[in-house]
PDB file of C-alpha atoms in Angstrom:
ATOM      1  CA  UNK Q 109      17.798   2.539  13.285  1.00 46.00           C
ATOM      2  CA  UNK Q 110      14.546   0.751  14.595  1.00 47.00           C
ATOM      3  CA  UNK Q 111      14.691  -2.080  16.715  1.00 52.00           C
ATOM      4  CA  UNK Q 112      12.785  -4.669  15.488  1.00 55.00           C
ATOM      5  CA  UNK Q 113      11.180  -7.918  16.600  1.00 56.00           C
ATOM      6  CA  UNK Q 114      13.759 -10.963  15.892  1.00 53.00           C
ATOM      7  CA  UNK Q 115      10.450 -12.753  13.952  1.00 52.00           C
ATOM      8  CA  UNK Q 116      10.077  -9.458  11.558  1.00 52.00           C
ATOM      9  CA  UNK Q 117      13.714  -9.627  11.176  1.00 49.00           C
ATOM     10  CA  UNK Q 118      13.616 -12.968  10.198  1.00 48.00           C
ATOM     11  CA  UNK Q 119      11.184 -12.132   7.672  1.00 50.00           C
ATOM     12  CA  UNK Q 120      13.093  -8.905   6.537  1.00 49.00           C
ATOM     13  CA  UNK Q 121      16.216 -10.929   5.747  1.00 47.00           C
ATOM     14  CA  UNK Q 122      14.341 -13.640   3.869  1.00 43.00           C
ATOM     15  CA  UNK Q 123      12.802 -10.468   1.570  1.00 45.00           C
ATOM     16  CA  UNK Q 124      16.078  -8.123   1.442  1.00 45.00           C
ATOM     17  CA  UNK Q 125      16.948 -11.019  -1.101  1.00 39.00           C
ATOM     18  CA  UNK Q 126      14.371 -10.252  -3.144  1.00 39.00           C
ATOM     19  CA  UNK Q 127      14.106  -6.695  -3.346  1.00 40.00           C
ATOM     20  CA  UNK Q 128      17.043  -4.255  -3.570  1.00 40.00           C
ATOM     21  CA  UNK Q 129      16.988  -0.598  -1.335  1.00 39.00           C
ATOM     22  CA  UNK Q 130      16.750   2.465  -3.206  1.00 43.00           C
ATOM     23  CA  UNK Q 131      20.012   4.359  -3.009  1.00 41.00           C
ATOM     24  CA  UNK Q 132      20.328   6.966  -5.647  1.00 46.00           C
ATOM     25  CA  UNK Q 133      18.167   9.044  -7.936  1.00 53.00           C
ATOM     26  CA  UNK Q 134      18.418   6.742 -10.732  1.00 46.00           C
ATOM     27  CA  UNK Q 135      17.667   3.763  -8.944  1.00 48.00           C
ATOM     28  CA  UNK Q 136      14.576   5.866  -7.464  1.00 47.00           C
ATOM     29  CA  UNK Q 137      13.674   6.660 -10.888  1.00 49.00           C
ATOM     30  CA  UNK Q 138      14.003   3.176 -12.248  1.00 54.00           C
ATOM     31  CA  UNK Q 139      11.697   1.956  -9.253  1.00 48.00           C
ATOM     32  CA  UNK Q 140       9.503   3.767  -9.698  1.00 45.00           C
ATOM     33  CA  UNK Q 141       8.860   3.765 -13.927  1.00 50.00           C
ATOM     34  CA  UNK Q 142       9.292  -0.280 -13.324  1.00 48.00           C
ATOM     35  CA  UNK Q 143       6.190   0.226 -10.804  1.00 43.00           C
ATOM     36  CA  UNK Q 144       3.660   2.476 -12.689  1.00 42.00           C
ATOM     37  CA  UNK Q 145       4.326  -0.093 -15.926  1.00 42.00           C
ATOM     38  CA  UNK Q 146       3.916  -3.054 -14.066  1.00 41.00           C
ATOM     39  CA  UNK Q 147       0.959  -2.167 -11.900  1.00 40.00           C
ATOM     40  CA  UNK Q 148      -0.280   0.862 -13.505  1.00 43.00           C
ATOM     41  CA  UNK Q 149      -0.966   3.902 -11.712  1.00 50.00           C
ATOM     42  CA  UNK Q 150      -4.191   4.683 -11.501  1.00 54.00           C
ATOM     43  CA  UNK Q 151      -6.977   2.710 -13.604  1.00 57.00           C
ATOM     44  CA  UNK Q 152     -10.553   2.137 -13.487  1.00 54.00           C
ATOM     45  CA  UNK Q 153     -13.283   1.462 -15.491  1.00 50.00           C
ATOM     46  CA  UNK Q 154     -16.206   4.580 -15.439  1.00 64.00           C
ATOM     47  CA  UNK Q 155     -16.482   5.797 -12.287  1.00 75.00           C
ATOM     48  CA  UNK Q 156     -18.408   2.541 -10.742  1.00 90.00           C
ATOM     49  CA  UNK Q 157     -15.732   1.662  -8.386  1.00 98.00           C
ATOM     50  CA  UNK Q 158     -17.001   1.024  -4.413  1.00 98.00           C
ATOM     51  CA  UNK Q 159     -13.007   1.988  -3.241  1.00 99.00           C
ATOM     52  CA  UNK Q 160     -10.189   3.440  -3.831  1.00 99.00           C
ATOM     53  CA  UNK Q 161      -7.019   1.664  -2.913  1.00 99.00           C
ATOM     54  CA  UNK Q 162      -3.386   3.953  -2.336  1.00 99.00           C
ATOM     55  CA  UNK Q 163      -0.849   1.015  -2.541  1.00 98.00           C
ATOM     56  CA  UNK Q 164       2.907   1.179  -2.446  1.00 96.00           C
ATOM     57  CA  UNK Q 165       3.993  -0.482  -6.003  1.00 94.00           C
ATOM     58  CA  UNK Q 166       7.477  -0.494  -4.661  1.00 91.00           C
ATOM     59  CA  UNK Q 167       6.547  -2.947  -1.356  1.00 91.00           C
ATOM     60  CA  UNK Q 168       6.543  -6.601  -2.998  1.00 91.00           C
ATOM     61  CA  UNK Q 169       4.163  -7.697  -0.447  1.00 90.00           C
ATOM     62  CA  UNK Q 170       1.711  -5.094  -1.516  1.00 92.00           C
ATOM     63  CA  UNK Q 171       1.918  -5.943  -4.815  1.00 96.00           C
ATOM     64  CA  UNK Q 172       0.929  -9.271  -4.294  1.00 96.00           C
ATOM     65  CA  UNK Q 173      -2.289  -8.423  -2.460  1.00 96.00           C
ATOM     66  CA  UNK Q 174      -2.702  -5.560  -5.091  1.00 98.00           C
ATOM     67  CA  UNK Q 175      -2.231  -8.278  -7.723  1.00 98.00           C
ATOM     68  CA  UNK Q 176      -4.790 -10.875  -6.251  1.00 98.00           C
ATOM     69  CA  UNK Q 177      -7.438  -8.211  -6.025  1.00 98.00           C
ATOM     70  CA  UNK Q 178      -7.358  -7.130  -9.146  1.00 98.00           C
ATOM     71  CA  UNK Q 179      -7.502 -10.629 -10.387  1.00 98.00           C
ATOM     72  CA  UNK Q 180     -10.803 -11.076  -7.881  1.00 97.00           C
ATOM     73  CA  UNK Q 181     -12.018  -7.481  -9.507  1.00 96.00           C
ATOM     74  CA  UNK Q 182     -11.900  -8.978 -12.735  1.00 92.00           C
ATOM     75  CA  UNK Q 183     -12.106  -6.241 -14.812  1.00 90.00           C
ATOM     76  CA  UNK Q 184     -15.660  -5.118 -13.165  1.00 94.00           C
ATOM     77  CA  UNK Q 185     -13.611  -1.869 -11.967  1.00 97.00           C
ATOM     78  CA  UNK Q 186     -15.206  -2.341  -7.913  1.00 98.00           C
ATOM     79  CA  UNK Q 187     -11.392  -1.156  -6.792  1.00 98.00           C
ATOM     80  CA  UNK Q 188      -9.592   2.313  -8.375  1.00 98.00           C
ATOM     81  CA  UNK Q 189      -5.968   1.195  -7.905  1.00 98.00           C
ATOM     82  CA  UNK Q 190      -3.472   4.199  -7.456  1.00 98.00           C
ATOM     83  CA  UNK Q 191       0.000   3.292  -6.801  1.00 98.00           C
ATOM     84  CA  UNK Q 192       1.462   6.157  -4.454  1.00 97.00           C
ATOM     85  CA  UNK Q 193       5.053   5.179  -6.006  1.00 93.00           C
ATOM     86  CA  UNK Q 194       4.293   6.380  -9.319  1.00 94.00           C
ATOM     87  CA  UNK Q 195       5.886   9.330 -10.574  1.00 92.00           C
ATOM     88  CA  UNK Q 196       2.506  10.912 -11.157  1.00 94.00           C
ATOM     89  CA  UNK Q 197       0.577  10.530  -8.056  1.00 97.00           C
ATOM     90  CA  UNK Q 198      -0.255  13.401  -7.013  1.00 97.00           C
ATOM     91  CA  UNK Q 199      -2.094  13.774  -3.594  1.00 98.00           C
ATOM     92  CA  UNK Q 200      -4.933  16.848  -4.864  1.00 98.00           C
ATOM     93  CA  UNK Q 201      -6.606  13.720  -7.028  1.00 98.00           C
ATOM     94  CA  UNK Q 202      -6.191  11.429  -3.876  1.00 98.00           C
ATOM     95  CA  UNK Q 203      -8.602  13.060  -0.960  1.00 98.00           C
ATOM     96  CA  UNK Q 204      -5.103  15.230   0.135  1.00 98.00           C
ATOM     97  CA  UNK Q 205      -3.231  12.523   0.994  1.00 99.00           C
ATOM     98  CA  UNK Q 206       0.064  12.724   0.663  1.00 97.00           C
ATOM     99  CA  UNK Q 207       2.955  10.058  -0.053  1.00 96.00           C
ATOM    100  CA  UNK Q 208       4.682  10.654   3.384  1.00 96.00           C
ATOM    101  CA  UNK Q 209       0.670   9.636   5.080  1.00 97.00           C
ATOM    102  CA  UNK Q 210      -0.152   6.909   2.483  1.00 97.00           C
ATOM    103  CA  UNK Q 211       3.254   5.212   2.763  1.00 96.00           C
ATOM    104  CA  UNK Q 212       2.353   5.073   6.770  1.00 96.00           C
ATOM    105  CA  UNK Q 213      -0.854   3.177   7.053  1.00 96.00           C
ATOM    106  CA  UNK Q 214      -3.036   1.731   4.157  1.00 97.00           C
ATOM    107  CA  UNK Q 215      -5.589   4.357   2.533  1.00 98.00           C
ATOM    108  CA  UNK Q 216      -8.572   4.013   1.057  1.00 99.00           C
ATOM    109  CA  UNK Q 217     -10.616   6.755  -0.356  1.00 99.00           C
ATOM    110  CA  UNK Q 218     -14.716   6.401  -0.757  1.00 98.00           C
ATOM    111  CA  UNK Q 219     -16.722   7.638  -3.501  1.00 98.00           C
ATOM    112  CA  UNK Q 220     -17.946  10.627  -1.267  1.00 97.00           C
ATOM    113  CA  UNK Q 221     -14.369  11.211  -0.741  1.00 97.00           C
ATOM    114  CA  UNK Q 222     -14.270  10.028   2.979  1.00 98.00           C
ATOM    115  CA  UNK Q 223     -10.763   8.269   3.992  1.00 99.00           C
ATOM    116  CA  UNK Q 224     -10.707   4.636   5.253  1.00 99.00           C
ATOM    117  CA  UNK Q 225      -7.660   3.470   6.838  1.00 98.00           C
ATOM    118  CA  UNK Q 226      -6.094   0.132   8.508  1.00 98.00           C
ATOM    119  CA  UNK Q 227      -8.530  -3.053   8.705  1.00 98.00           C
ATOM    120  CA  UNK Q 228     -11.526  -0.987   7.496  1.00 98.00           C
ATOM    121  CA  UNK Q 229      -9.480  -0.495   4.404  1.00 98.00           C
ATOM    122  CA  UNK Q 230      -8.913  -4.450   3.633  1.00 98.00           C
ATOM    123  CA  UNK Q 231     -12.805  -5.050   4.621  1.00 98.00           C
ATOM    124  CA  UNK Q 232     -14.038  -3.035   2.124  1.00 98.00           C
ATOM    125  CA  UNK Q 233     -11.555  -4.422  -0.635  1.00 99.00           C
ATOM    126  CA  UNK Q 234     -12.198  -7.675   0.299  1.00 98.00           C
ATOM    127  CA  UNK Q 235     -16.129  -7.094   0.497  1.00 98.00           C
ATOM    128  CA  UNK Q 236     -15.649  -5.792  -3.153  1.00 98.00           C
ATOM    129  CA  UNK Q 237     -14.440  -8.762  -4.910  1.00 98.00           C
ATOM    130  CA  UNK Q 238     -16.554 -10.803  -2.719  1.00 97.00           C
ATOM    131  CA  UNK Q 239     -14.261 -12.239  -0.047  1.00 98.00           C
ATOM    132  CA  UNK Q 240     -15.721  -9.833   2.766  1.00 97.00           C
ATOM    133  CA  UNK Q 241     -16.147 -12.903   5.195  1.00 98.00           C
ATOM    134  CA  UNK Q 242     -12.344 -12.815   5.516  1.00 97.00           C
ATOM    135  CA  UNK Q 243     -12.319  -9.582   7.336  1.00 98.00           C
ATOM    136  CA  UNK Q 244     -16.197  -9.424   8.471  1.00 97.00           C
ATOM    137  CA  UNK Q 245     -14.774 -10.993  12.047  1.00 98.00           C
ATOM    138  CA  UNK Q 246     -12.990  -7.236  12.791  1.00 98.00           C
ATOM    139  CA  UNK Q 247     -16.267  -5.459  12.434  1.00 97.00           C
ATOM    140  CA  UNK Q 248     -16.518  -6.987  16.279  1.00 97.00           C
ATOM    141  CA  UNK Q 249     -15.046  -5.474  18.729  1.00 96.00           C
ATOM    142  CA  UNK Q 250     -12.678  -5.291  20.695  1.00 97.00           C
ATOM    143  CA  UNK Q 251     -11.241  -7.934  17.762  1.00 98.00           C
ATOM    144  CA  UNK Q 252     -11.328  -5.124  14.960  1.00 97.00           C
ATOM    145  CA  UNK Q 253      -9.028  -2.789  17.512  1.00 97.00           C
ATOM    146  CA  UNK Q 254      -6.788  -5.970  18.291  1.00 98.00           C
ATOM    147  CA  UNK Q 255      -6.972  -6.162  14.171  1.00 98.00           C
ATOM    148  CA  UNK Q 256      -5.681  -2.683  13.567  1.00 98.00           C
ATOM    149  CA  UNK Q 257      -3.177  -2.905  16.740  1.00 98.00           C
ATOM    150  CA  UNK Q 258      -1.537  -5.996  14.586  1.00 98.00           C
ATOM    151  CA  UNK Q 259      -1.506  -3.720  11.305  1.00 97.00           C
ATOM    152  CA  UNK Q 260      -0.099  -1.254  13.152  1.00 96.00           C
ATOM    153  CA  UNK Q 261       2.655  -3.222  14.022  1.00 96.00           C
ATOM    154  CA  UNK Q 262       3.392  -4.407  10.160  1.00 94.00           C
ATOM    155  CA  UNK Q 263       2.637  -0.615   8.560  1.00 94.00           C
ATOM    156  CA  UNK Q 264       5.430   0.702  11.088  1.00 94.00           C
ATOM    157  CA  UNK Q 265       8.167  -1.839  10.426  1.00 94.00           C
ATOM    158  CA  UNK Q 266       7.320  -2.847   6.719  1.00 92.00           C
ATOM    159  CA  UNK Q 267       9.574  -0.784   4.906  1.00 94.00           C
ATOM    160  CA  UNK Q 268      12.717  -2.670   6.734  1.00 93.00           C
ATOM    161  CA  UNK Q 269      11.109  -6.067   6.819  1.00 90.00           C
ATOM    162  CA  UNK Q 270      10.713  -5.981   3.288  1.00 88.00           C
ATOM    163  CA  UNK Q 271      14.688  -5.107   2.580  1.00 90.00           C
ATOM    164  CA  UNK Q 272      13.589  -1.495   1.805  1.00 92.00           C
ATOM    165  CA  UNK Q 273      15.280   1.566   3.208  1.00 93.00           C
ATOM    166  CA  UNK Q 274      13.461   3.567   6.203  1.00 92.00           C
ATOM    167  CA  UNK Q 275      10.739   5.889   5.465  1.00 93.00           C
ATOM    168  CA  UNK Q 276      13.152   9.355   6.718  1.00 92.00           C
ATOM    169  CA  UNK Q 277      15.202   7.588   3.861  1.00 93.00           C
ATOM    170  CA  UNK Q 278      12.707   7.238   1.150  1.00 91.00           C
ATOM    171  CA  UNK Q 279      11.260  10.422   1.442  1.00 91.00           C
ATOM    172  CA  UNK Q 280      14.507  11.991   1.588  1.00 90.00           C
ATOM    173  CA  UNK Q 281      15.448  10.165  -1.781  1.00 87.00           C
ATOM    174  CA  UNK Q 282      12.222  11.359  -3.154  1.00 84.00           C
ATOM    175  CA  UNK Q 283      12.787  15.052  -2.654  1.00 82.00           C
ATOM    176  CA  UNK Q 284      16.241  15.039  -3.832  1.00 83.00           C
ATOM    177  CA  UNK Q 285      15.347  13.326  -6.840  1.00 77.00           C
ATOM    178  CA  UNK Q 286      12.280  15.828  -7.465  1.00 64.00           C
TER     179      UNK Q 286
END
């Protein structure tokens, strides 16, 4: 088990009451057909959008950043969402990546079919429902490393903070369930 920082723990306890850990197949399978109905897995309108976004429908923290921007997108279809929880994501539509990688560190896949990742992921969502001044600070540096340094420290212990099992766990669950 990880050792992790008494204020994430805090946090993790508050959230472990509102989400329950994935223990068998069926609960895997339930997660994940409540996720792709709920949040869809991968919609867009035409093939306009500036970003693609790989988001964890199971993580209820993602989902409400997932759910704000798509409010902010309002149907203009700037952001492809593609929830890497879904039952049919499949990483040959997503740049390669697979769920092990996107469940890491925030992707984000370009029209040219580049990968973003960390901050530079968030700045270009943000920029694309018009709310790029909240990240346009970590374009400077050395606050855009100090900016991914942070994330770094959130993608690594998210899973447990948010009452979910660790990721050796999940992916485990995931390919016995396959």
């Amino acid at each position: 088990m990880h050792l992790i920082p008494k204020p994430l723990h805090f946090a993790g306890q508050i959230l472990r009451t509102r989400h329950r850990s994935l223990t068998t197949c069926s609960s895997l399978r339930e997660s994940l057909d409540a996720s792709s109905k709920s949040a869809g897995t991968a919609q867009s309108s035409g093939n306009d959008w500036e970003i693609k976004m790989l988001y964890d429908g199971g993580c209820p923290l993602c989902m409400r950043e997932v759910n704000m921007l798509k409010r902010r997108d309002e149907g203009k279809g700037k952001i492809y969402f593609v929830d890497i929880d879904a039952p049919d994501y499949r990483p040959e539509d997503n740049a390669g990546i697979t769920y092990e990688q996107a469940m890491e560190s925030i992707h984000g896949i370009l029209p040219d079919n580049r990968v973003v990742t960390n901050v530079e992921v968030f700045r270009r969502l943000y920029d694309a429902v018009g709310l790029g001044w909240v990240y346009a600070i970590t374009r400077v540096q050395p606050i855009g490393r100090l900016a991914d340094w942070v994330y770094g420290i959130w993608a690594k212990y998210r899973l447990p903070i948010t009452g979910r099992p660790d990721l050796e766990v999940v992916l485990q669950e995931k390919k016995t369930c396959k």
